[in-house]
XYZ file of C-alpha atoms in Angstrom:
710
model
C 25.471 -6.098 -5.620
C 25.893 -8.394 -8.512
C 28.690 -10.438 -6.075
C 26.274 -10.952 -3.503
C 23.726 -12.133 -6.236
C 26.466 -14.818 -7.370
C 26.986 -15.281 -3.519
C 23.653 -15.994 -2.755
C 22.577 -18.078 -6.914
C 26.009 -20.022 -5.739
C 25.138 -21.152 -2.507
C 22.081 -21.830 -2.636
C 22.073 -24.525 -5.231
C 25.380 -26.114 -3.447
C 22.949 -26.184 -0.605
C 19.416 -27.566 -2.260
C 20.047 -29.763 -4.259
C 21.616 -31.506 -1.529
C 19.019 -31.494 0.899
C 17.454 -34.509 2.340
C 14.071 -34.668 4.441
C 12.321 -32.391 6.032
C 10.437 -32.055 8.995
C 7.722 -29.744 9.325
C 6.024 -27.150 9.606
C 8.652 -25.197 8.296
C 7.768 -21.861 6.753
C 6.013 -19.345 9.376
C 6.266 -22.512 12.421
C 8.212 -24.821 12.447
C 8.811 -27.870 14.729
C 11.414 -26.566 17.084
C 9.510 -23.551 18.421
C 5.694 -25.823 18.591
C 6.169 -26.006 22.012
C 7.232 -21.905 22.401
C 4.902 -20.929 20.403
C 1.894 -23.483 22.579
C 3.200 -21.614 26.197
C 3.176 -18.205 24.507
C -0.563 -18.166 23.810
C -1.755 -19.992 27.268
C 0.758 -16.392 28.556
C 0.815 -13.365 26.444
C -2.042 -12.134 25.757
C -1.520 -10.137 22.062
C -0.488 -14.161 20.636
C -3.806 -15.307 22.350
C -6.134 -13.586 20.960
C -4.729 -13.620 17.358
C -4.383 -17.566 18.159
C -8.022 -18.112 19.806
C -9.705 -15.457 16.228
C -8.168 -19.035 14.132
C -8.997 -21.636 16.332
C -12.959 -19.632 16.087
C -12.489 -19.262 12.425
C -10.775 -22.981 12.173
C -13.713 -25.178 14.158
C -16.362 -23.088 12.223
C -14.939 -24.349 9.059
C -14.995 -27.424 11.035
C -19.340 -27.702 11.080
C -19.456 -26.392 7.118
C -20.022 -28.986 4.984
C -16.643 -28.994 2.351
C -17.550 -26.916 -0.510
C -15.193 -27.662 -3.630
C -17.246 -26.416 -6.533
C -16.142 -26.481 -10.428
C -13.755 -22.760 -11.356
C -16.956 -20.848 -13.168
C -17.348 -17.026 -11.291
C -15.601 -13.749 -11.812
C -14.292 -11.889 -8.772
C -16.602 -11.785 -6.545
C -19.254 -14.443 -7.618
C -19.748 -17.675 -5.910
C -17.001 -19.800 -6.514
C -14.726 -17.476 -6.188
C -15.918 -16.001 -2.940
C -15.363 -20.343 -2.399
C -12.428 -21.101 -3.351
C -10.913 -18.189 -1.197
C -12.691 -19.066 2.206
C -11.533 -22.406 0.914
C -7.201 -21.409 1.410
C -7.863 -19.653 4.709
C -9.444 -22.864 6.638
C -7.072 -24.700 5.497
C -4.609 -22.616 6.608
C -6.954 -22.029 9.887
C -6.850 -25.695 10.245
C -3.605 -26.109 10.012
C -2.495 -23.493 13.144
C -5.086 -25.982 15.095
C -3.769 -28.913 14.387
C -0.409 -27.525 15.242
C -1.402 -25.429 18.667
C -4.210 -28.159 19.764
C -2.990 -31.541 18.402
C -6.531 -32.473 17.277
C -6.391 -34.999 13.902
C -9.988 -33.430 13.275
C -8.229 -30.334 12.020
C -5.704 -32.028 10.094
C -8.246 -34.487 9.073
C -10.523 -31.554 7.731
C -6.891 -30.158 5.332
C -7.104 -33.939 3.987
C -10.385 -33.781 2.974
C -10.666 -30.569 1.151
C -7.420 -30.904 -0.505
C -7.826 -34.336 -1.466
C -11.252 -32.944 -3.136
C -8.971 -30.036 -5.089
C -6.855 -33.303 -6.131
C -9.944 -35.253 -7.678
C -11.349 -32.531 -9.482
C -8.029 -30.080 -10.997
C -6.328 -32.066 -13.947
C -9.821 -32.253 -15.041
C -10.671 -28.683 -15.035
C -9.562 -25.878 -18.294
C -9.143 -22.825 -17.806
C -10.550 -20.500 -15.865
C -14.660 -19.793 -17.563
C -14.892 -16.122 -16.940
C -11.157 -15.087 -17.827
C -10.501 -11.743 -19.660
C -8.529 -10.239 -22.177
C -5.038 -9.313 -21.502
C -5.221 -10.867 -17.941
C -3.151 -14.603 -17.736
C -6.309 -16.785 -16.811
C -5.873 -18.763 -13.813
C -7.543 -22.369 -13.549
C -9.801 -21.249 -9.835
C -9.912 -17.829 -10.470
C -10.507 -15.842 -13.757
C -6.447 -14.579 -13.095
C -3.281 -16.768 -12.133
C -2.965 -14.000 -9.776
C -5.899 -15.337 -7.044
C -4.389 -18.670 -8.070
C -0.970 -17.537 -6.894
C -2.069 -16.194 -3.393
C -4.362 -19.233 -3.395
C -1.248 -21.962 -2.838
C 0.983 -19.428 -1.121
C -1.972 -19.498 1.665
C -2.253 -23.397 0.831
C 0.946 -24.333 0.812
C 1.592 -23.486 3.784
C -1.966 -24.924 5.883
C -0.418 -28.805 4.163
C 2.585 -27.407 5.459
C 1.570 -27.861 9.501
C -0.849 -30.783 8.785
C 1.989 -32.944 7.280
C 2.473 -35.251 10.118
C -2.084 -35.640 10.710
C -2.213 -36.454 6.964
C -1.044 -41.135 6.143
C 1.544 -40.808 3.546
C -0.768 -42.923 0.972
C -3.042 -39.511 1.132
C -0.035 -37.289 0.231
C 1.009 -39.123 -2.442
C -2.542 -38.004 -3.540
C -3.043 -34.585 -2.861
C 1.186 -33.895 -4.158
C 0.414 -36.014 -7.305
C -2.609 -35.301 -8.567
C -2.916 -30.761 -7.387
C 0.467 -30.023 -5.939
C 2.581 -31.125 -8.816
C -0.046 -30.301 -11.665
C -0.491 -26.451 -9.913
C 4.025 -26.162 -9.860
C 3.398 -27.183 -14.104
C 0.236 -25.019 -14.816
C 2.272 -22.063 -13.288
C 5.726 -22.005 -14.395
C 4.668 -23.961 -17.935
C 1.059 -22.603 -18.867
C 1.952 -19.492 -16.806
C 5.743 -19.125 -17.693
C 5.255 -15.558 -19.237
C 3.962 -14.694 -16.125
C 6.581 -17.176 -14.142
C 9.160 -14.532 -15.143
C 7.437 -10.752 -15.629
C 8.828 -8.906 -12.876
C 5.765 -7.686 -11.616
C 3.623 -8.493 -8.807
C 2.123 -11.234 -10.618
C 5.679 -12.358 -11.070
C 6.074 -12.261 -7.493
C 3.386 -14.326 -6.289
C 3.803 -17.597 -8.397
C 7.354 -17.197 -8.122
C 6.551 -17.576 -4.109
C 3.801 -20.193 -4.592
C 6.250 -22.446 -6.591
C 9.541 -21.746 -4.441
C 7.658 -22.333 -0.817
C 6.056 -25.753 -2.322
C 9.268 -26.518 -4.182
C 10.097 -26.530 -0.005
C 7.694 -28.187 1.513
C 7.157 -31.189 -1.481
C 11.413 -31.621 -1.324
C 11.400 -30.048 -4.754
C 14.738 -28.128 -5.272
C 14.081 -27.705 -8.536
C 11.175 -25.848 -8.560
C 13.040 -24.298 -5.638
C 15.981 -23.718 -7.807
C 13.526 -22.397 -10.709
C 11.452 -19.766 -8.003
C 15.415 -17.695 -7.028
C 16.909 -17.677 -10.378
C 13.740 -17.983 -12.894
C 13.192 -20.044 -15.037
C 15.932 -20.835 -17.576
C 17.990 -20.192 -14.198
C 20.294 -17.828 -15.642
C 19.507 -15.123 -12.635
C 17.714 -11.981 -14.783
C 14.722 -13.502 -14.076
C 13.625 -14.974 -10.753
C 12.802 -13.962 -6.485
C 16.742 -11.734 -6.387
C 16.103 -10.332 -10.277
C 12.954 -8.940 -8.361
C 13.895 -7.833 -5.183
C 16.726 -5.653 -7.588
C 14.272 -4.241 -10.370
C 11.507 -3.627 -8.434
C 12.076 -1.680 -5.721
C 14.740 1.537 -4.600
C 17.988 1.397 -2.493
C 15.599 3.137 0.044
C 12.270 0.007 -0.282
C 9.718 1.981 -2.372
C 8.209 -0.781 -4.558
C 7.488 0.764 -8.608
C 4.063 0.783 -8.585
C 2.892 2.104 -5.623
C 2.535 1.912 -1.869
C -0.911 -0.344 -2.359
C 0.619 -2.675 -4.098
C 3.689 -2.201 -2.549
C 2.000 -3.256 0.540
C -0.138 -5.864 -1.802
C 3.676 -7.575 -3.351
C 5.712 -6.968 0.650
C 4.138 -10.398 0.705
C 5.156 -13.436 -1.098
C 8.467 -11.276 -1.059
C 9.218 -11.459 2.909
C 6.986 -15.131 3.145
C 9.952 -16.781 0.733
C 12.860 -14.582 2.369
C 11.545 -16.397 5.735
C 10.828 -19.821 4.112
C 14.380 -19.500 2.195
C 15.835 -18.225 5.728
C 14.461 -21.684 7.633
C 15.819 -23.964 5.102
C 18.798 -22.738 3.957
C 19.981 -20.336 6.866
C 24.087 -19.552 5.511
C 22.520 -17.699 2.213
C 21.677 -14.256 5.568
C 18.963 -13.288 2.482
C 17.496 -10.866 4.842
C 20.641 -9.869 5.286
C 19.946 -9.196 0.724
C 20.301 -5.921 -0.817
C 22.094 -3.774 2.352
C 18.752 -5.632 4.214
C 16.495 -4.502 1.721
C 13.069 -6.630 2.982
C 13.529 -4.879 6.294
C 13.278 -1.124 4.577
C 11.265 -2.275 2.465
C 9.244 -3.066 4.877
C 9.589 0.342 7.083
C 9.322 2.408 3.883
C 5.179 0.237 3.640
C 4.328 2.057 6.221
C 6.388 5.514 6.242
C 3.486 5.806 2.904
C 0.454 5.785 5.367
C -1.226 8.659 6.980
C -1.195 8.390 10.639
C -4.304 6.551 10.404
C -2.923 3.904 8.803
C -4.004 4.349 4.754
C -1.434 3.892 2.949
C -2.081 6.944 0.297
C -3.876 5.640 -2.486
C -1.419 6.970 -5.648
C -1.688 4.773 -8.715
C -4.226 1.871 -9.135
C -5.519 2.610 -4.914
C -8.336 1.129 -3.368
C -8.841 3.860 -0.780
C -8.034 2.958 2.997
C -6.210 0.106 2.860
C -4.647 0.094 5.977
C -1.542 -1.853 7.344
C -3.837 -3.961 9.409
C -3.966 -5.663 6.653
C -3.092 -9.491 6.511
C 0.020 -8.351 4.226
C 1.793 -6.463 6.881
C 1.098 -8.291 9.889
C 3.161 -11.083 7.700
C 5.643 -7.858 6.938
C 6.051 -6.703 10.616
C 5.918 -9.724 12.262
C 8.907 -11.012 9.442
C 10.294 -7.642 9.811
C 10.791 -7.672 13.826
C 12.064 -11.592 14.505
C 14.082 -12.247 11.100
C 15.551 -9.415 10.427
C 15.650 -6.610 13.685
C 14.180 -5.749 16.019
C 12.548 -2.541 16.415
C 11.022 -1.691 19.017
C 8.554 1.300 17.346
C 7.552 -2.071 15.103
C 6.638 -3.503 18.073
C 3.838 -0.086 17.953
C 2.609 -0.744 14.777
C 1.648 -4.255 15.389
C -0.137 -3.201 18.592
C -1.990 -1.277 16.246
C -2.776 -4.290 14.414
C -4.285 -6.089 16.943
C -3.421 -9.321 15.898
C 0.533 -11.090 15.032
C 0.434 -14.502 12.910
C 0.198 -17.435 14.791
C 3.983 -18.191 14.247
C 7.609 -18.158 15.168
C 7.703 -14.501 14.688
C 4.296 -14.004 16.059
C 5.470 -15.707 19.430
C 8.451 -12.451 19.384
C 6.345 -9.880 18.819
C 3.767 -10.703 21.794
C 6.073 -11.653 23.977
C 8.542 -8.954 23.482
C 5.364 -6.570 23.588
C 4.508 -8.061 27.160
C 7.596 -6.998 28.693
C 7.298 -3.429 27.501
C 9.483 -3.304 25.179
C 7.632 -1.162 22.300
C 7.869 2.834 21.285
C 6.135 4.574 19.616
C 6.047 4.432 15.388
C 8.054 7.451 14.195
C 7.140 9.537 10.890
C 9.009 10.841 9.536
C 9.881 13.668 6.757
C 11.851 11.889 4.152
C 12.418 11.415 0.067
C 12.130 8.373 -1.174
C 13.969 7.620 -4.174
C 11.903 5.504 -7.048
C 13.778 3.213 -9.570
C 16.661 0.053 -8.954
C 19.283 2.493 -8.389
C 16.855 5.442 -6.508
C 17.403 7.834 -9.125
C 13.785 7.864 -10.902
C 12.999 10.446 -8.903
C 10.585 9.878 -6.063
C 8.428 10.672 -3.451
C 9.346 13.786 -0.813
C 6.349 12.800 2.264
C 6.439 16.396 4.551
C 4.845 16.273 7.980
C 4.094 18.454 11.524
C 2.884 17.783 14.374
C 2.074 14.328 15.914
C 0.468 11.293 15.590
C -2.839 12.624 16.334
C -3.159 15.861 14.048
C -0.854 15.300 11.881
C -0.110 17.452 9.118
C 1.089 15.645 6.245
C 2.281 16.672 2.579
C 2.543 13.134 -0.416
C 5.562 15.470 -3.210
C 4.458 12.683 -6.217
C 8.010 12.159 -8.382
C 8.117 9.296 -9.384
C 8.245 7.212 -12.664
C 5.328 5.926 -14.029
C 4.537 2.563 -11.881
C 4.066 -0.137 -15.067
C 0.419 -0.850 -15.466
C -0.966 0.198 -12.275
C 1.205 4.413 -12.865
C -1.424 6.913 -13.579
C -0.250 9.389 -15.622
C 0.445 12.168 -12.404
C 3.706 14.206 -12.634
C 4.374 16.135 -9.811
C 0.861 15.322 -8.097
C 0.809 15.732 -4.470
C -1.825 14.198 -1.877
C -2.714 16.930 1.660
C -4.017 15.433 4.695
C -4.310 17.633 7.821
C -6.741 16.698 11.398
C -6.619 13.069 10.653
C -8.851 13.617 7.001
C -7.823 14.272 2.438
C -8.568 17.692 2.107
C -6.606 17.444 -0.833
C -6.993 14.154 -1.894
C -5.842 11.254 -4.610
C -9.463 9.784 -6.750
C -6.648 6.560 -6.630
C -8.226 3.090 -8.624
C -12.151 2.629 -9.955
C -12.812 -0.048 -9.469
C -15.074 -1.343 -6.655
C -13.175 -4.894 -5.197
C -14.976 -7.720 -5.408
C -17.682 -6.622 -6.489
C -19.493 -8.765 -8.960
C -22.141 -6.813 -10.360
C -19.705 -3.682 -11.009
C -17.699 -5.254 -14.208
C -17.085 -8.585 -11.863
C -15.087 -7.145 -9.545
C -12.070 -5.992 -11.764
C -11.508 -1.904 -12.981
C -14.045 -0.506 -14.576
C -13.691 1.440 -17.989
C -13.582 4.586 -16.366
C -9.747 3.141 -14.819
C -8.915 4.312 -18.182
C -10.934 6.798 -18.874
C -11.176 8.782 -15.507
C -9.290 7.947 -12.898
C -5.507 7.821 -13.847
C -5.788 10.733 -16.571
C -3.817 13.698 -15.422
C -6.987 16.390 -14.247
C -7.997 13.482 -12.270
C -4.906 14.502 -9.804
C -3.822 17.314 -8.077
C -1.077 18.394 -10.799
C -1.210 20.424 -14.082
C -3.274 19.539 -17.043
C -1.576 20.660 -20.832
C -3.832 22.039 -23.460
C -6.630 19.549 -21.825
C -4.587 16.809 -22.497
C -2.934 14.190 -20.179
C 0.612 13.406 -19.748
C 2.345 11.413 -22.670
C -1.128 11.501 -24.264
C -1.650 8.435 -21.666
C 0.535 6.625 -23.442
C 1.953 4.234 -20.778
C 4.759 3.530 -22.506
C 6.308 6.372 -23.527
C 5.991 7.431 -19.848
C 8.014 4.099 -18.398
C 11.203 5.550 -20.678
C 10.628 8.509 -18.976
C 11.347 10.311 -15.075
C 10.789 13.229 -13.137
C 14.312 14.891 -11.643
C 15.043 15.760 -8.549
C 16.115 19.266 -7.506
C 16.125 19.280 -4.076
C 14.874 17.732 -0.411
C 14.983 20.473 2.687
C 14.123 18.889 5.853
C 14.180 22.071 8.567
C 12.392 22.604 11.820
C 10.804 24.858 9.851
C 10.483 24.655 6.270
C 10.505 21.405 4.671
C 10.566 21.091 1.431
C 10.140 19.312 -1.846
C 11.616 20.378 -6.025
C 11.301 18.513 -8.940
C 10.341 18.678 -12.015
C 9.597 17.518 -15.073
C 10.367 17.911 -18.684
C 8.920 14.991 -21.377
C 5.740 15.160 -19.222
C 4.038 17.169 -22.476
C 6.608 18.042 -25.887
C 8.381 21.306 -25.377
C 6.892 21.993 -22.036
C 9.089 22.517 -18.603
C 6.847 22.022 -15.173
C 9.226 22.882 -12.077
C 7.238 22.172 -9.408
C 8.820 23.369 -4.995
C 5.960 22.310 -2.334
C 7.077 23.392 1.198
C 5.070 23.154 4.761
C 6.557 26.556 6.109
C 5.700 27.145 10.150
C 5.222 31.071 10.462
C 5.413 32.315 14.191
C 1.859 32.884 15.333
C 0.508 30.298 13.457
C -1.188 26.965 14.617
C -0.480 25.669 11.869
C 1.947 26.174 8.984
C 1.591 26.746 5.355
C 1.654 25.303 2.754
C 2.854 26.884 0.314
C 2.479 25.322 -3.019
C 4.808 27.230 -6.586
C 4.254 25.511 -10.140
C 6.171 26.730 -12.550
C 5.160 25.949 -16.469
C 7.852 27.408 -19.057
C 7.174 26.129 -22.678
C 7.602 28.126 -26.719
C 4.635 27.581 -27.535
C 1.087 29.299 -26.571
C -0.884 26.567 -23.965
C -3.911 26.168 -22.004
C -2.866 25.270 -18.201
C -5.463 23.669 -15.520
C -4.143 23.208 -11.820
C -6.413 21.286 -10.529
C -7.145 21.310 -6.555
C -9.391 17.855 -5.941
C -10.575 18.228 -3.245
C -13.119 17.217 0.260
C -15.807 18.926 2.362
C -17.525 21.833 1.186
C -16.441 25.473 -0.399
C -18.279 27.889 2.135
C -16.231 31.461 0.748
C -14.360 32.754 -2.583
C -13.394 36.526 -3.455
C -15.548 36.245 -6.034
C -18.826 35.769 -7.356
C -19.320 32.068 -7.459
C -22.208 31.827 -10.388
C -22.905 28.023 -11.058
C -24.789 26.662 -13.216
C -28.394 26.274 -12.090
C -29.289 23.908 -15.602
C -28.152 21.400 -17.772
C -24.888 20.932 -17.570
C -22.102 20.937 -20.302
C -19.480 18.544 -19.693
C -15.759 20.425 -19.490
C -13.934 18.284 -22.641
C -14.317 14.738 -25.310
C -11.653 13.628 -24.336
C -8.133 12.702 -21.420
C -10.724 13.233 -18.476
C -12.446 16.141 -18.912
C -15.553 14.248 -21.018
C -15.372 13.172 -16.991
C -16.284 16.868 -15.246
C -19.177 18.608 -15.336
C -18.606 22.922 -15.432
C -20.385 24.252 -12.562
C -19.216 27.743 -12.729
C -16.437 29.930 -14.371
C -15.205 33.002 -12.939
C -12.751 35.049 -14.247
C -9.598 36.980 -11.667
C -7.641 39.155 -12.315
C -3.514 37.846 -11.702
C -3.796 39.842 -8.231
C -5.348 36.705 -7.266
C -8.098 35.474 -4.701
C -9.326 32.275 -2.451
C -11.315 29.574 -1.953
C -12.078 28.144 1.553
C -13.152 25.151 2.746
C -14.849 23.873 5.552
C -13.684 20.197 6.032
C -13.357 17.713 9.177
C -14.430 21.329 11.388
C -11.883 23.274 9.849
C -11.324 26.254 7.902
C -8.745 25.718 4.601
C -8.356 28.708 2.965
C -6.617 28.535 -0.883
C -5.008 32.311 -1.613
C -3.664 32.420 -4.665
C -1.933 34.703 -7.215
C -0.902 33.967 -10.975
C 2.006 36.344 -13.468
C -1.644 36.766 -15.852
C -4.864 37.248 -15.195
C -6.583 33.363 -15.143
C -10.518 31.640 -15.181
C -11.242 30.034 -11.680
C -13.402 26.957 -13.415
C -15.822 24.683 -10.263
C -16.271 21.439 -11.517
C -17.474 18.366 -10.331
C -17.567 15.218 -11.219
C -19.820 12.496 -13.317
C -20.749 13.110 -16.883
C -20.870 11.080 -19.333
C -20.956 8.392 -16.453
C -23.951 5.684 -18.276
C -23.844 3.108 -15.296
C -22.827 5.321 -12.176
C -19.598 4.067 -11.420
C -18.082 7.085 -10.998
C -17.860 8.396 -6.942
C -18.639 12.215 -6.145
C -15.512 14.403 -5.912
C -14.938 18.020 -6.834
C -12.241 20.081 -7.768
C -11.754 24.076 -7.969
C -9.256 24.764 -11.319
C -6.948 27.267 -11.913
C -7.153 27.573 -15.559
C -4.968 29.943 -18.114
C -6.357 29.924 -21.812
C -3.524 30.861 -23.394
C 0.276 31.370 -22.166
C 3.472 30.492 -22.889
C 5.035 30.418 -19.203
C 3.344 30.799 -16.263
C 3.714 30.813 -12.869
C 0.826 29.295 -10.658
C 1.595 30.423 -6.514
C -0.644 28.928 -3.990
C -0.497 29.017 0.370
C -3.286 26.771 1.659
C -3.251 27.871 5.611
C -5.914 25.638 8.033
C -7.722 27.723 10.006
C -10.618 28.179 13.101
C -13.176 25.660 13.996
C -16.895 25.362 13.911
C -18.237 22.689 16.932
C -21.518 21.712 15.810
C -23.261 20.606 19.066
C -22.157 24.452 20.417
C -23.211 26.289 17.428
C -20.273 28.148 18.083
C -17.726 29.013 14.923
C -14.284 30.185 16.207
C -11.994 32.153 13.609
C -13.036 31.306 10.986
C -11.233 34.547 8.999
C -7.914 33.483 7.744
C -5.068 35.591 7.877
C -2.725 35.045 5.246
C -3.003 37.488 2.329
C -0.918 40.054 -0.204
C 0.358 36.852 -2.319
C 2.525 38.690 -5.121
C 4.917 37.701 -7.311
C 8.643 39.553 -6.885
C 10.118 37.499 -10.169
C 10.193 34.128 -11.841
C 12.749 32.965 -14.715
C 14.754 29.289 -14.564
C 17.214 30.421 -12.416
C 15.011 30.986 -9.172
C 11.694 32.625 -7.163
C 11.119 35.502 -5.386
C 7.957 35.952 -4.683
C 5.872 37.510 -0.951
C 2.723 36.804 1.061
C 1.723 38.393 4.197
C 0.582 36.937 7.185
C -1.664 39.002 9.979
C 0.248 42.879 8.967
C 3.667 40.945 8.816
C 5.011 40.491 4.646
C 7.400 37.649 3.807
C 9.377 36.822 1.195
C 9.555 33.242 0.132
C 12.328 32.464 -2.665
C 13.454 29.207 -4.053
C 16.368 28.558 -5.792
C 16.336 25.808 -8.012
C 20.453 25.579 -8.523
C 22.104 26.748 -5.423
C 20.931 23.001 -3.157
C 22.479 25.484 -0.117
C 20.335 28.398 -0.658
C 17.184 26.399 -2.308
C 13.943 27.797 -0.035
C 14.780 30.955 2.044
C 12.279 32.445 4.215
C 13.078 36.079 4.965
């Protein structure tokens, strides 16, 4: 890798320093392919549909007065949203100019950019800048300025030939060059930061450098401001992605960061194809796009771990760019056409043309969601994510097993967390981020205080909490230094399993979790079998929450819920936000809880090696501004023990039909959970399905025997 990096950066200096004036456009759309693109729009339905939407938006922009307001509002406010609209309008009009050839679209781009050029140098840093965030000039944080430029420079590139040289000089001298200075000098810390903000900054600078033929800025973007390769684009690719293509901040930010990575790579490839940038790190960007798609459930939503906004899907613009470029410029994988068809659009570009043509030619294959282990860290050895899947894309069971590293500043304190899906819905969900994105009335659309006091805390997740304290006492710097250790990953016809251990989250406490989807003869769906083992030299309180969707409809124990005067469960680390609705003593022999969710029943059976309490909780305590989203959980709680094993089985059974008012299969079929033995070498448990007894064994030391069912 180091050799290739030196080779790429060396060739880069030789080639681009000698570059002459280039053709426009030259990024997503290239001048040599415009004629074919026009033909494609007339020929291929998806490309035609995509262009018609672009042109409709461009025409609407032309019908409205041009507004370039002095920046003053935070996220979601008028000026914030107007500047976002402006970069979309610039891009749409650039595309419309190239395809239609009508001068009015280039004139729009010229006029609005001249308005920005007349004002930009007079604007101070944004008045709504927040402590801890690098301020922008157009937006409250510089990240949004970088995004603005990534989109705007594409529009300018496409309208370039339709703008008079004198006007181009005005725009470049008083807008783009000052922007380059601001991004590289005033925002130097961000420019050299190994982080998604740094990636957007680098892409904006590099793409602008190409379009303006400013090689010094392109070189800085590739190799960092000191040109030593310790920062910059290649360093970002090396340090932020694992060899499997996993982005360390998690799927939500992987989606967001992919666009600047792939579109800048596209620019490099177009301007300097000899660099073979898409081959870098064994086609890492292609892997990153495929991994991003694998990190979704079958409805297209990303697994919402870390600071994720829930309901974000691969239909987002970042993945439309990513899929188009991956297919057209890296490797034409037919299953990517399935995703493109589901996205319902392509980028009106060279890449979009190839996608649309091959879809029309019938080359598509169904996208194949695969059970897999995805390593984390630059070398792939810093833990990772286990994805277990059973069933087709219409009705799939899926378990995400999170044993990854902290994920930098956007990470949550949720070592060995699980998320569980079935029947196109969340069963055991993740809260994601506490944020109302771009809703100005909610802290300007930024992360809410509850993101720190609740969403990041361990108890907000489906994993073990020790002494009502979060992993690493919620210290992100300490957490970033350590990672879980993968024990094994198994993928066979009847058993899929992921296992990992975490030895650093709590001093003197070793946590080991093994989660599996196990096929049992006679059952319609695999069982989710989960064993969470904890060992310590001293007594501790152990809480294992299961956050659930749906309604609790049955339990093996009588529930005596608090009727009034609810009390918070604790005072810190997220417990201050939990209402204790009920607390029941349950013997070590165990019990069960049954949920009804999306017309199916889900019964979680549990047993332990000592008596426990089951706490039923709901979210909402100490929430004066009602920022928290309604959530419910049952917590398996051991008040005092050194060693503890939580053995649970979740079975899917039955269905309801509210229209016909019928219920089928409401009775569960699993029973008799027992712990046979448990130590740090091996765990053996048993359970019954109907009248048959099964023994389930986990061997931590022998990967060949990792999980066995007899």
